[in-house]
Tab-separated table of C-alpha atoms in Angstrom:
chain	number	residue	atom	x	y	z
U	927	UNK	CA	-23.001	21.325	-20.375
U	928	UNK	CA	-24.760	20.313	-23.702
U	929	UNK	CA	-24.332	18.377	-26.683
U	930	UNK	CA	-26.250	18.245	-29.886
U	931	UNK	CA	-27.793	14.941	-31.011
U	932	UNK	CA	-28.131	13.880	-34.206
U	933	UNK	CA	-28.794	16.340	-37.168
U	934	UNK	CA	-31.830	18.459	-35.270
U	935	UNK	CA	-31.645	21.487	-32.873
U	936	UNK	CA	-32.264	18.867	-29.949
U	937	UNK	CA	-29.778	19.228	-26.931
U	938	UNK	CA	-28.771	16.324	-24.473
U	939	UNK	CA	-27.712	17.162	-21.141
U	940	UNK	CA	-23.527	15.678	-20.297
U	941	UNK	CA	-23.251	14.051	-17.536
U	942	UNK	CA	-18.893	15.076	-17.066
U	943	UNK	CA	-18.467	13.496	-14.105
U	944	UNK	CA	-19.890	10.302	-15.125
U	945	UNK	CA	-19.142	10.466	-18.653
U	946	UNK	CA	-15.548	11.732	-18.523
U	947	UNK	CA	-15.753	14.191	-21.545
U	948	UNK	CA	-12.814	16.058	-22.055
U	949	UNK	CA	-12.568	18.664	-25.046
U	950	UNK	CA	-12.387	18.004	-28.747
U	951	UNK	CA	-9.285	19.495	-31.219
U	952	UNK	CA	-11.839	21.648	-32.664
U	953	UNK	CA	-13.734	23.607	-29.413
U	954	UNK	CA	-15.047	26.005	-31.809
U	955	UNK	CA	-17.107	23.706	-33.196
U	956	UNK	CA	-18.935	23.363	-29.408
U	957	UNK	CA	-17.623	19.547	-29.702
U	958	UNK	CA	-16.842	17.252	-26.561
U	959	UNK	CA	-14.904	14.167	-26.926
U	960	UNK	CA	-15.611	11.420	-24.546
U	961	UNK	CA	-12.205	10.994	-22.659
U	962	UNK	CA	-10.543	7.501	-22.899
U	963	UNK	CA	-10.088	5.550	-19.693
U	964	UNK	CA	-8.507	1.818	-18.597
U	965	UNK	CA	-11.380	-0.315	-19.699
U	966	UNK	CA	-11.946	-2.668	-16.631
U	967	UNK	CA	-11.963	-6.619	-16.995
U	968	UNK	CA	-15.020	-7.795	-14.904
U	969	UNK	CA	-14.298	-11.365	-13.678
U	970	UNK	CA	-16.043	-11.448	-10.698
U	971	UNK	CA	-18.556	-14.566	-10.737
U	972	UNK	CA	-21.387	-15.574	-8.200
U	973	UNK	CA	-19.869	-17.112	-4.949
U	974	UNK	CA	-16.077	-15.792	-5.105
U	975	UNK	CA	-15.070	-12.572	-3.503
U	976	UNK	CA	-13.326	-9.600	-6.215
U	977	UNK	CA	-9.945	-8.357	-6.295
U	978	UNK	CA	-11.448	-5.179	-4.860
U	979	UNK	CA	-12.824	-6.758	-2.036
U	980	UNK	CA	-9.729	-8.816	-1.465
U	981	UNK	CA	-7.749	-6.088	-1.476
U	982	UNK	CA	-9.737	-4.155	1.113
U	983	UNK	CA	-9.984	-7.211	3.529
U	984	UNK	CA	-6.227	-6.952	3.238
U	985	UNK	CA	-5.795	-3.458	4.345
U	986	UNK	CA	-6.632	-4.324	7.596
U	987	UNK	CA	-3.505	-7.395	8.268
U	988	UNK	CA	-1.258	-5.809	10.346
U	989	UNK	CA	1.780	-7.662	8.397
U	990	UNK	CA	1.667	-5.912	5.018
U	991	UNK	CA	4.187	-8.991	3.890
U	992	UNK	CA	0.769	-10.986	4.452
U	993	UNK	CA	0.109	-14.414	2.077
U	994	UNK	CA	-2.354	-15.274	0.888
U	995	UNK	CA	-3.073	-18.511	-0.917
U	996	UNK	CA	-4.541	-18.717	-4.306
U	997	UNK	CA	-7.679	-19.856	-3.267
U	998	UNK	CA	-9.062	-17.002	-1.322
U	999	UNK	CA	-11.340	-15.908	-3.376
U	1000	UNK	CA	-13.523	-18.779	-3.245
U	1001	UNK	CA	-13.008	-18.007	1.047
U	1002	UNK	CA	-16.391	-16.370	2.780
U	1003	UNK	CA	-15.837	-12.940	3.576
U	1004	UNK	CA	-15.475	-13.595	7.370
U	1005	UNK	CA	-12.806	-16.913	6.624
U	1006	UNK	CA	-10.708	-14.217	4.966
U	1007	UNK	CA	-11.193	-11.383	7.630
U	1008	UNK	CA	-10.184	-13.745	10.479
U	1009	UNK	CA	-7.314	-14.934	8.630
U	1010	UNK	CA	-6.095	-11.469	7.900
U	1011	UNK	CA	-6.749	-10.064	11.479
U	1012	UNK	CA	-5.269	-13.276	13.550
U	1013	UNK	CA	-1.922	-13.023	10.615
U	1014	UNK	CA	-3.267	-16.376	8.789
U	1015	UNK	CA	-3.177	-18.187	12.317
U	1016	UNK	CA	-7.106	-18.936	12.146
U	1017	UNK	CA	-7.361	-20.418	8.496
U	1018	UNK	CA	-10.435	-22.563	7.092
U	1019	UNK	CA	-9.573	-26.077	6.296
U	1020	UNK	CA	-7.750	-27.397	3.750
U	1021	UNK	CA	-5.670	-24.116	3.506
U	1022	UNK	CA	-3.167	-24.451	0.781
U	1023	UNK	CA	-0.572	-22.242	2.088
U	1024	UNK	CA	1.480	-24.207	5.487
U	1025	UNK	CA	1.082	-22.898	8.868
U	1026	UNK	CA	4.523	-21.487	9.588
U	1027	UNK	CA	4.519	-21.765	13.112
U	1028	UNK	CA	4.972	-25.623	12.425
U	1029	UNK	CA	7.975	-25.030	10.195
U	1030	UNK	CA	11.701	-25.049	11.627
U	1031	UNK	CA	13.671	-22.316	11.368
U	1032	UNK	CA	11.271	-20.091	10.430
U	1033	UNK	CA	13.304	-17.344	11.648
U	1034	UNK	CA	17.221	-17.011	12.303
U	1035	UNK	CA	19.525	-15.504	14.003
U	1036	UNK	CA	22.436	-13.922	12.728
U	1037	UNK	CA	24.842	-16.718	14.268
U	1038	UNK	CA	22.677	-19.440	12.749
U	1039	UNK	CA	22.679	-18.038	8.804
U	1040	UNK	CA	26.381	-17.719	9.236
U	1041	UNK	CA	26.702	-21.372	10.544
U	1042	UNK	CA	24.459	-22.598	7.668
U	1043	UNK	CA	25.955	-21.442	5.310
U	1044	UNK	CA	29.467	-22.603	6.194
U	1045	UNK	CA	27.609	-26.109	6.848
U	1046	UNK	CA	25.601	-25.414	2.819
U	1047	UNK	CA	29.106	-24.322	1.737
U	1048	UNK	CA	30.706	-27.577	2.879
U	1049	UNK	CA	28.451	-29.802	1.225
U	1050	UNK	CA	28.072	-27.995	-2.094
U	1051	UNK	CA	31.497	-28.118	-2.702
U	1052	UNK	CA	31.670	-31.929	-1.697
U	1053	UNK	CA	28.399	-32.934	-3.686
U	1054	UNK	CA	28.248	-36.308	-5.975
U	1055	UNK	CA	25.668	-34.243	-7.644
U	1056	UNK	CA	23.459	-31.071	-7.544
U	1057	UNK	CA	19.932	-30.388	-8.334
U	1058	UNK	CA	19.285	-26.654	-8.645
U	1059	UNK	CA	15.684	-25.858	-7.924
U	1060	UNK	CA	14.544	-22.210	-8.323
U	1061	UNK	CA	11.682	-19.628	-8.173
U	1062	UNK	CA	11.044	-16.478	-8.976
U	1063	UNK	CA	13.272	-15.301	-6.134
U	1064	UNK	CA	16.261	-15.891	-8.303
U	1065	UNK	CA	15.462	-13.511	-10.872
U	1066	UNK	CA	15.335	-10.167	-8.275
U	1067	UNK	CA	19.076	-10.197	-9.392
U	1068	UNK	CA	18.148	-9.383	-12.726
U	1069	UNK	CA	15.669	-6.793	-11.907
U	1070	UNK	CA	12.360	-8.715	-11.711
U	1071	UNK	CA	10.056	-8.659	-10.140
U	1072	UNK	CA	8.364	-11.053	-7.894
U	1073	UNK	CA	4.451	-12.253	-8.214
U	1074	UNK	CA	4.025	-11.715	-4.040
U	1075	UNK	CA	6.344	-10.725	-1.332
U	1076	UNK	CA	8.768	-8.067	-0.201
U	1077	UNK	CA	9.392	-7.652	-4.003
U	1078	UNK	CA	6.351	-8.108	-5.968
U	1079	UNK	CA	6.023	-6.341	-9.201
U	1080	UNK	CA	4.896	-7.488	-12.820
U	1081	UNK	CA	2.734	-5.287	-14.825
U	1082	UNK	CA	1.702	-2.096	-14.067
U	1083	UNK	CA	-1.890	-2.510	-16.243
U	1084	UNK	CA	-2.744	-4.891	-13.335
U	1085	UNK	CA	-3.809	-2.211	-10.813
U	1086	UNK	CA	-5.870	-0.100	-14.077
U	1087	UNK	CA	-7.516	-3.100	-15.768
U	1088	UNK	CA	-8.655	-4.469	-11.954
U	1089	UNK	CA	-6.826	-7.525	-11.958
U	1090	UNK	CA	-4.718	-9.792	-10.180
U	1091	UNK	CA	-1.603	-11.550	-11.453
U	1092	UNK	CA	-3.760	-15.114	-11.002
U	1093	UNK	CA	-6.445	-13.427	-12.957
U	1094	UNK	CA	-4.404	-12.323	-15.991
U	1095	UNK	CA	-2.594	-15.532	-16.127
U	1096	UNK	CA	-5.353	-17.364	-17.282
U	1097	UNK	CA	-5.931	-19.016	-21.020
U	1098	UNK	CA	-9.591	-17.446	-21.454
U	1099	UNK	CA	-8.169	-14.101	-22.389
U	1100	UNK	CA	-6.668	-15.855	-25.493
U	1101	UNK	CA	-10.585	-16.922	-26.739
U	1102	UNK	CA	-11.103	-14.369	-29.459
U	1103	UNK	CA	-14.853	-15.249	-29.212
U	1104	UNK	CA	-15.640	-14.551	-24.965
U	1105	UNK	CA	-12.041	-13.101	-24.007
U	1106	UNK	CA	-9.860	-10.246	-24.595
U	1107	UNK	CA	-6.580	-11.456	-26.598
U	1108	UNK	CA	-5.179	-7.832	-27.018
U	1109	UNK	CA	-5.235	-7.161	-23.079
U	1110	UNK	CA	-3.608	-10.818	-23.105
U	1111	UNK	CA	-0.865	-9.639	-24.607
U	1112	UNK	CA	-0.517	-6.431	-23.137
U	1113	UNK	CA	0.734	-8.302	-20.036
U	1114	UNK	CA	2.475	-11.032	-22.101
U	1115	UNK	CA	4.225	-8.688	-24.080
U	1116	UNK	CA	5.567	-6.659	-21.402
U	1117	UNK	CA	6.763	-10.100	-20.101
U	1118	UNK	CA	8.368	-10.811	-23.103
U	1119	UNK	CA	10.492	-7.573	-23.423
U	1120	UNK	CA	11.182	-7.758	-19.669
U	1121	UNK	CA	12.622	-10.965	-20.329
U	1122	UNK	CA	14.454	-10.037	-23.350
U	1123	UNK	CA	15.965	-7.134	-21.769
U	1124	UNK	CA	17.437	-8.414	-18.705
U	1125	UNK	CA	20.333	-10.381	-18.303
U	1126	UNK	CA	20.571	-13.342	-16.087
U	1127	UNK	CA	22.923	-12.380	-13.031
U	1128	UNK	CA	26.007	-13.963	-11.985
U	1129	UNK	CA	24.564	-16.432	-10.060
U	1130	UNK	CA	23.731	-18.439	-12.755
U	1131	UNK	CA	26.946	-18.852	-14.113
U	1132	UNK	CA	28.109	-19.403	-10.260
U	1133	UNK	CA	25.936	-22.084	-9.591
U	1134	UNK	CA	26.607	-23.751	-12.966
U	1135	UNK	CA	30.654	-23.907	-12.481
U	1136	UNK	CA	29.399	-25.885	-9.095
U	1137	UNK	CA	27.097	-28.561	-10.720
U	1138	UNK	CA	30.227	-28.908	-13.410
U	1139	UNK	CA	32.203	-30.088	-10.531
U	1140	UNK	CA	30.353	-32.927	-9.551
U	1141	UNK	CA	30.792	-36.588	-10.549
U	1142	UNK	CA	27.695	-37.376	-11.170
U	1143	UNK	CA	26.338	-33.991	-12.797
U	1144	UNK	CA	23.950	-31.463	-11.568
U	1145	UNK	CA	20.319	-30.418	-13.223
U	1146	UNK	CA	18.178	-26.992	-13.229
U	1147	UNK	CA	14.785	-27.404	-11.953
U	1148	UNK	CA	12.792	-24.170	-11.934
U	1149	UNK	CA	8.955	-22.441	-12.223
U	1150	UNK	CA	10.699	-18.893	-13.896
U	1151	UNK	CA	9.578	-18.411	-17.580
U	1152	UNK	CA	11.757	-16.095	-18.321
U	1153	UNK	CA	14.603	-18.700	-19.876
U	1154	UNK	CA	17.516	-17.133	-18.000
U	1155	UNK	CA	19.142	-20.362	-17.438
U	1156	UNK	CA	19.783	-21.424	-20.899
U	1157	UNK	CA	20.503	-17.746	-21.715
U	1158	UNK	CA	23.412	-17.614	-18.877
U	1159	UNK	CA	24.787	-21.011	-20.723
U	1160	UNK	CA	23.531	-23.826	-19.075
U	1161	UNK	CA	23.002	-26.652	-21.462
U	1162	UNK	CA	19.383	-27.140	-22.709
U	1163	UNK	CA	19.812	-30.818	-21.626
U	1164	UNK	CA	20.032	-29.916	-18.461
U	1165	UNK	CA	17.403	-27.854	-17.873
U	1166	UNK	CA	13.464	-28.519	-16.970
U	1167	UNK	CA	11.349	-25.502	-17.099
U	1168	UNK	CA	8.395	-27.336	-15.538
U	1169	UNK	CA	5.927	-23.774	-16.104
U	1170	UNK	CA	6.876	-23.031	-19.254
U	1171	UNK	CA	8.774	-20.128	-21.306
U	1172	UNK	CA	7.253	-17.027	-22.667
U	1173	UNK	CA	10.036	-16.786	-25.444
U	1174	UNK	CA	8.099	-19.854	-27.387
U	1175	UNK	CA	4.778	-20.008	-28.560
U	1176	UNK	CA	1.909	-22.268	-29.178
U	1177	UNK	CA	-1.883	-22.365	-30.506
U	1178	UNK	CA	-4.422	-20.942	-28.306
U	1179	UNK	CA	-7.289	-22.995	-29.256
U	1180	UNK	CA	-5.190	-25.521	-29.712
U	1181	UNK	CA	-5.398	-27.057	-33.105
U	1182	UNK	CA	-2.129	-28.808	-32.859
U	1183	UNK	CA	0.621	-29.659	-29.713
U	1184	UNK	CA	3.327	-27.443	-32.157
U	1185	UNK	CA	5.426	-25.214	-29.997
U	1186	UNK	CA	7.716	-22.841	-31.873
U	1187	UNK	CA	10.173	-19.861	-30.876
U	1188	UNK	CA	8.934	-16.224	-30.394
U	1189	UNK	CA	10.733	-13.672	-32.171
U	1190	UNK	CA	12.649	-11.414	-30.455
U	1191	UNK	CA	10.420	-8.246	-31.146
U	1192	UNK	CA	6.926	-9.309	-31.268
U	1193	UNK	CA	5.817	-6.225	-33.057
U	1194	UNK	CA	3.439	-5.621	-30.407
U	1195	UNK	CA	3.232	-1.871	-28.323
U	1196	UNK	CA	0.734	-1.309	-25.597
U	1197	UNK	CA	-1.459	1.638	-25.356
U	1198	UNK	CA	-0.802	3.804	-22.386
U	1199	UNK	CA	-4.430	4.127	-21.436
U	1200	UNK	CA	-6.068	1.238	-22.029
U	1201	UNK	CA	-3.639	-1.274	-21.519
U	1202	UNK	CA	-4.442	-3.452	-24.651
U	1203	UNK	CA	-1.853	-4.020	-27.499
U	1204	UNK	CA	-1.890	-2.189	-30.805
U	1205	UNK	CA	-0.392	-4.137	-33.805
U	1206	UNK	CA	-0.825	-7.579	-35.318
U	1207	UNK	CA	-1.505	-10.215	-33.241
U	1208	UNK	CA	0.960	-13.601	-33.154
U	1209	UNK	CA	-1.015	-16.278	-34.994
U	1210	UNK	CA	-1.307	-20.226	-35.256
U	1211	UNK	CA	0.896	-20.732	-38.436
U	1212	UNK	CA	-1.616	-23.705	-38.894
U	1213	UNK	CA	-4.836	-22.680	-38.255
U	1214	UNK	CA	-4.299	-18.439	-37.421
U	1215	UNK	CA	-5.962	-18.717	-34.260
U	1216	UNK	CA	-4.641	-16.525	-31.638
U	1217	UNK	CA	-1.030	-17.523	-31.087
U	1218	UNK	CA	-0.286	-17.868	-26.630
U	1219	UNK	CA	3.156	-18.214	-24.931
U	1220	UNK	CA	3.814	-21.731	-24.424
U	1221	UNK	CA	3.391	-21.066	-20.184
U	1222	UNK	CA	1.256	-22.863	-18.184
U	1223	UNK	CA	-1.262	-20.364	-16.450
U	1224	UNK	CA	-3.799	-20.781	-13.442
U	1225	UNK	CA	-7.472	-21.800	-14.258
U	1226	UNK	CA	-6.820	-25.619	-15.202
U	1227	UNK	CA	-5.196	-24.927	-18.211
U	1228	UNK	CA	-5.999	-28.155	-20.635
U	1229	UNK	CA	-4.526	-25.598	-23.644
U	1230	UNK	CA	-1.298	-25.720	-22.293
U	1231	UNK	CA	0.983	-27.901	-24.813
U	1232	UNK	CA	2.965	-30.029	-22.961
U	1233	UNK	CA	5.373	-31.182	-25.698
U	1234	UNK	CA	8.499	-28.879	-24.984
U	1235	UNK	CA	8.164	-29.677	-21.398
U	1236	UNK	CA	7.997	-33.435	-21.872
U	1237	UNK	CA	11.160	-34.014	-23.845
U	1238	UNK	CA	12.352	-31.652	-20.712
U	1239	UNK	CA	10.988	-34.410	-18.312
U	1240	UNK	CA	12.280	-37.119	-19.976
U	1241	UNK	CA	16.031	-35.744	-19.436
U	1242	UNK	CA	15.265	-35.117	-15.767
U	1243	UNK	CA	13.590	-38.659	-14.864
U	1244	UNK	CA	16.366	-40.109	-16.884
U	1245	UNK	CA	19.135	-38.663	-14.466
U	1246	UNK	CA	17.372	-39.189	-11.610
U	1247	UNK	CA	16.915	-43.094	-12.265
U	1248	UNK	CA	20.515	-43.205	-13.313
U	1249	UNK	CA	21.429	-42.058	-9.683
U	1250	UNK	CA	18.732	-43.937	-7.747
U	1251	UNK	CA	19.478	-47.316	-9.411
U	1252	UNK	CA	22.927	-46.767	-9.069
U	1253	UNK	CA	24.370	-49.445	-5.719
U	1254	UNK	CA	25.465	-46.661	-3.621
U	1255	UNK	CA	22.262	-44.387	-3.907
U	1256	UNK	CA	21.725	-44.856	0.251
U	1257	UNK	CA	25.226	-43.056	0.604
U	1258	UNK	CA	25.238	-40.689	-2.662
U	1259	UNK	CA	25.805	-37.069	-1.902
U	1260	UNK	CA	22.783	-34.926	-3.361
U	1261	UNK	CA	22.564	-31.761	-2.638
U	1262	UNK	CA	19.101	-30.315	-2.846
U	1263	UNK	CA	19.749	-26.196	-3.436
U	1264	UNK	CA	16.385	-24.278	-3.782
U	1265	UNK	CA	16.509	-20.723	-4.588
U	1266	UNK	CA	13.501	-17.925	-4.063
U	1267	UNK	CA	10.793	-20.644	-4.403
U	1268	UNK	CA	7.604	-18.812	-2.798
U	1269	UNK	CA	4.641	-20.674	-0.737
U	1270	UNK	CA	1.979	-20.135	-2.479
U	1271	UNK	CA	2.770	-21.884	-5.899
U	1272	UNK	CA	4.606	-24.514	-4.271
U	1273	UNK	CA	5.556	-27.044	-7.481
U	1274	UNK	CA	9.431	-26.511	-7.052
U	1275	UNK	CA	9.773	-26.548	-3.132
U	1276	UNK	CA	7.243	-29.830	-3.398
U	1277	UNK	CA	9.560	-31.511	-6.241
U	1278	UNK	CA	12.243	-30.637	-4.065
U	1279	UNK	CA	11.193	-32.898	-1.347
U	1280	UNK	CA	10.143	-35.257	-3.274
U	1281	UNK	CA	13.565	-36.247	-4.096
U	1282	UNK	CA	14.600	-36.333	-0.779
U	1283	UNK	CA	12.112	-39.032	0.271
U	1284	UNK	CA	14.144	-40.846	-2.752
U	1285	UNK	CA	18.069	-40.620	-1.232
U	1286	UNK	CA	18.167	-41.362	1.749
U	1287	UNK	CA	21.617	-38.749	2.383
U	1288	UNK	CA	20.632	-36.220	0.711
U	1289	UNK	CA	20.976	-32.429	1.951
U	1290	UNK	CA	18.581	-29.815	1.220
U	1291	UNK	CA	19.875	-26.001	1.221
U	1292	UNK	CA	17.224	-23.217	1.121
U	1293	UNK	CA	17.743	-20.218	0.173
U	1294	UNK	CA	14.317	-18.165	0.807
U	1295	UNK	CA	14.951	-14.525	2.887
U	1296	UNK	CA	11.117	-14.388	3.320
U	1297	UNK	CA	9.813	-18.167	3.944
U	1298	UNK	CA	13.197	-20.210	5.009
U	1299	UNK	CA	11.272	-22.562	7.163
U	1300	UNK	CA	11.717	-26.124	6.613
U	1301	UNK	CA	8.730	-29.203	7.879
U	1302	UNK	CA	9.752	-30.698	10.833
U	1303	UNK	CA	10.443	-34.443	8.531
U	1304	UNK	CA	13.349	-32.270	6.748
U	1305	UNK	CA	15.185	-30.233	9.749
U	1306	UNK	CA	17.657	-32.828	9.942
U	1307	UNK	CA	18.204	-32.903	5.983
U	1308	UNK	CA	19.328	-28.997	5.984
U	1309	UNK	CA	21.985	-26.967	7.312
């Protein structure tokens, strides 16, 4: 197969395979077109190991429910291969992710979920107060999807662009300059609509009607972006969303800490093939950079704005002292309940036990079908 080049008689040969060419509108005009394909986004930097390769290494783990922590793609090939083969038993040091043979009740039997949760049901409904801490395990409800696990699922244009969800969720895509703002917000904007679309489920307003029975009030910790608790009617005030939320926006660059709320159609579609966004781009009402949901992503983001989630903080400190200085805090009854917080992006399940180390009676439910285990300090906290 031949092309012409330029205006002269000269002929080029067409590589198809290589080139993709599929045919023009107009094939009596002896015209190729060359075919449109996902446009790859090459990350892959001297010393860390590609999502490719990761992804191969992982084919061999005989546990396709396998974790892996966020750092291991700065692991050697042969760290990661022994960690996959021996099912993340034989781990390099320093290993983000805990050993779960260490943990208690790693696994349960039938007898002991039912006789925890009698023993969680018990002291829920007899709590002085109730912190709510929760992952992106309590969205599956809703119809989300999880970042890892038995139901992981975000974005389709992962897989054709060649990236992970850690890779995507980084601030550099944003740079108009050295990144790629319109694949940015092909993934963002599929967040966004995901988000907008779904409704929070009815545990929301369950556990909500619980924390309004308690004395001394209850508070929703949680990593989810997604805003479902303030859109299933808990109180702003009582809410910390210590990641972030997609549904408000903030400077990319940024020329200013100024957070404001998304619209509800971003006027944004993505194109089927290559995965980037067509249509205007949200923009920096100050300065018209590039315009970025106000989440925290991976990569040591020093862009993210903090100001939304500090007034946030202040709230939750504010309780928290109120309890802790308070003359019965040995004997106060805190419940701790976490809900579908994951391993590898630990923040909640780490706040979480941080406020146990703080009352001394407190009681820690968790509610995790995939990593239940608790560290041997906190078996006698839980259920």
């Amino acid at each position: 197969m031949v092309r012409r080049c330029g205006s002269g008689d000269q002929l080029v040969a067409l590589d198809l395979v290589q080139d993709g060419f599929v045919a023009s509108a107009a094939p009596l005009q002896g015209t190729l077109l060359r075919k449109q394909v996902p446009q790859k986004a090459e990350i892959h930097s001297e010393g860390t190991l590609s999502k490719a390769e990761i992804d191969e290494i992982l084919q061999m783990a005989s546990d396709p429910g396998l974790l892996v922590p966020l750092e291991v793609k700065h692991w050697s090939r042969q760290q990661l291969e022994l960690y996959v083969l021996s099912g993340g038993v034989l781990r390099p040091k320093g290993c983000s992710l805990p050993d779960e043979r260490l943990l208690a009740n790693a696994t349960m039997t039938q007898e002991q979920i039912v006789s925890a949760l009698a023993q969680a049901s018990e002291w829920i409904t007899s709590a002085d107060a109730l912190l709510i801490g929760s992952g992106a395990g309590m969205g599956v409800d809703s119809g989300l999807g999880t970042f890892r696990g038995g139901h992981k699922g975000v974005w389709d244009g992962l897989e054709a662009v060649g990236l992970a969800y850690e890779d995507i969720c980084q601030p550099k895509w944003f740079q108009e300059e050295a990144g790629e703002p319109r694949l940015a917000w092909g993934f963002w904007n599929h967040c966004h609509v995901a988000y907008q679309e779904s409704r929070p489920h009815d545990g929301y307003s369950t556990l909500r009607r619980l924390g309004q029975r308690c004395p001394l009030g209850f508070f929703s910790f949680t990593s989810n972006i997604d805003s479902h608790w303030i859109a299933s009617g808990m109180s702003p005030e009582r809410v910390l969303e210590v990641h972030g939320a997609v549904r408000w926006l903030q400077c990319s660059k940024p020329c200013c800490p100024d957070v404001w709320k998304a619209p509800n159609d971003l006027g944004l579609a993505e194109d089927g093939e290559s995965h980037r966004v067509t249509g205007l781009l949200p923009l920096c009402p100050k300065c018209q950079a590039v315009a970025r949901p106000n989440v925290q992503m991976f990569g040591s983001d020093g862009d993210f704005s903090r100001a939304r989630r500090a007034s946030q903080n202040v709230r939750y400190d504010a309780w928290l002292k109120r309890m802790s200085e308070r003359p019965d805090r040995e004997s106060l009854r805190l419940v701790v309940l976490e809900v579908g917080c994951g391993l590898t992006v630990p923040t909640v399940r780490k706040e979480m036990e941080k406020v146990l180390q703080i009352f001394p009676q407190a009681r820690l439910v968790r509610v995790n079908p995939e990593n239940p285990g608790l560290a041997p300090e906190l078996v006698n906290r839980g259920p």
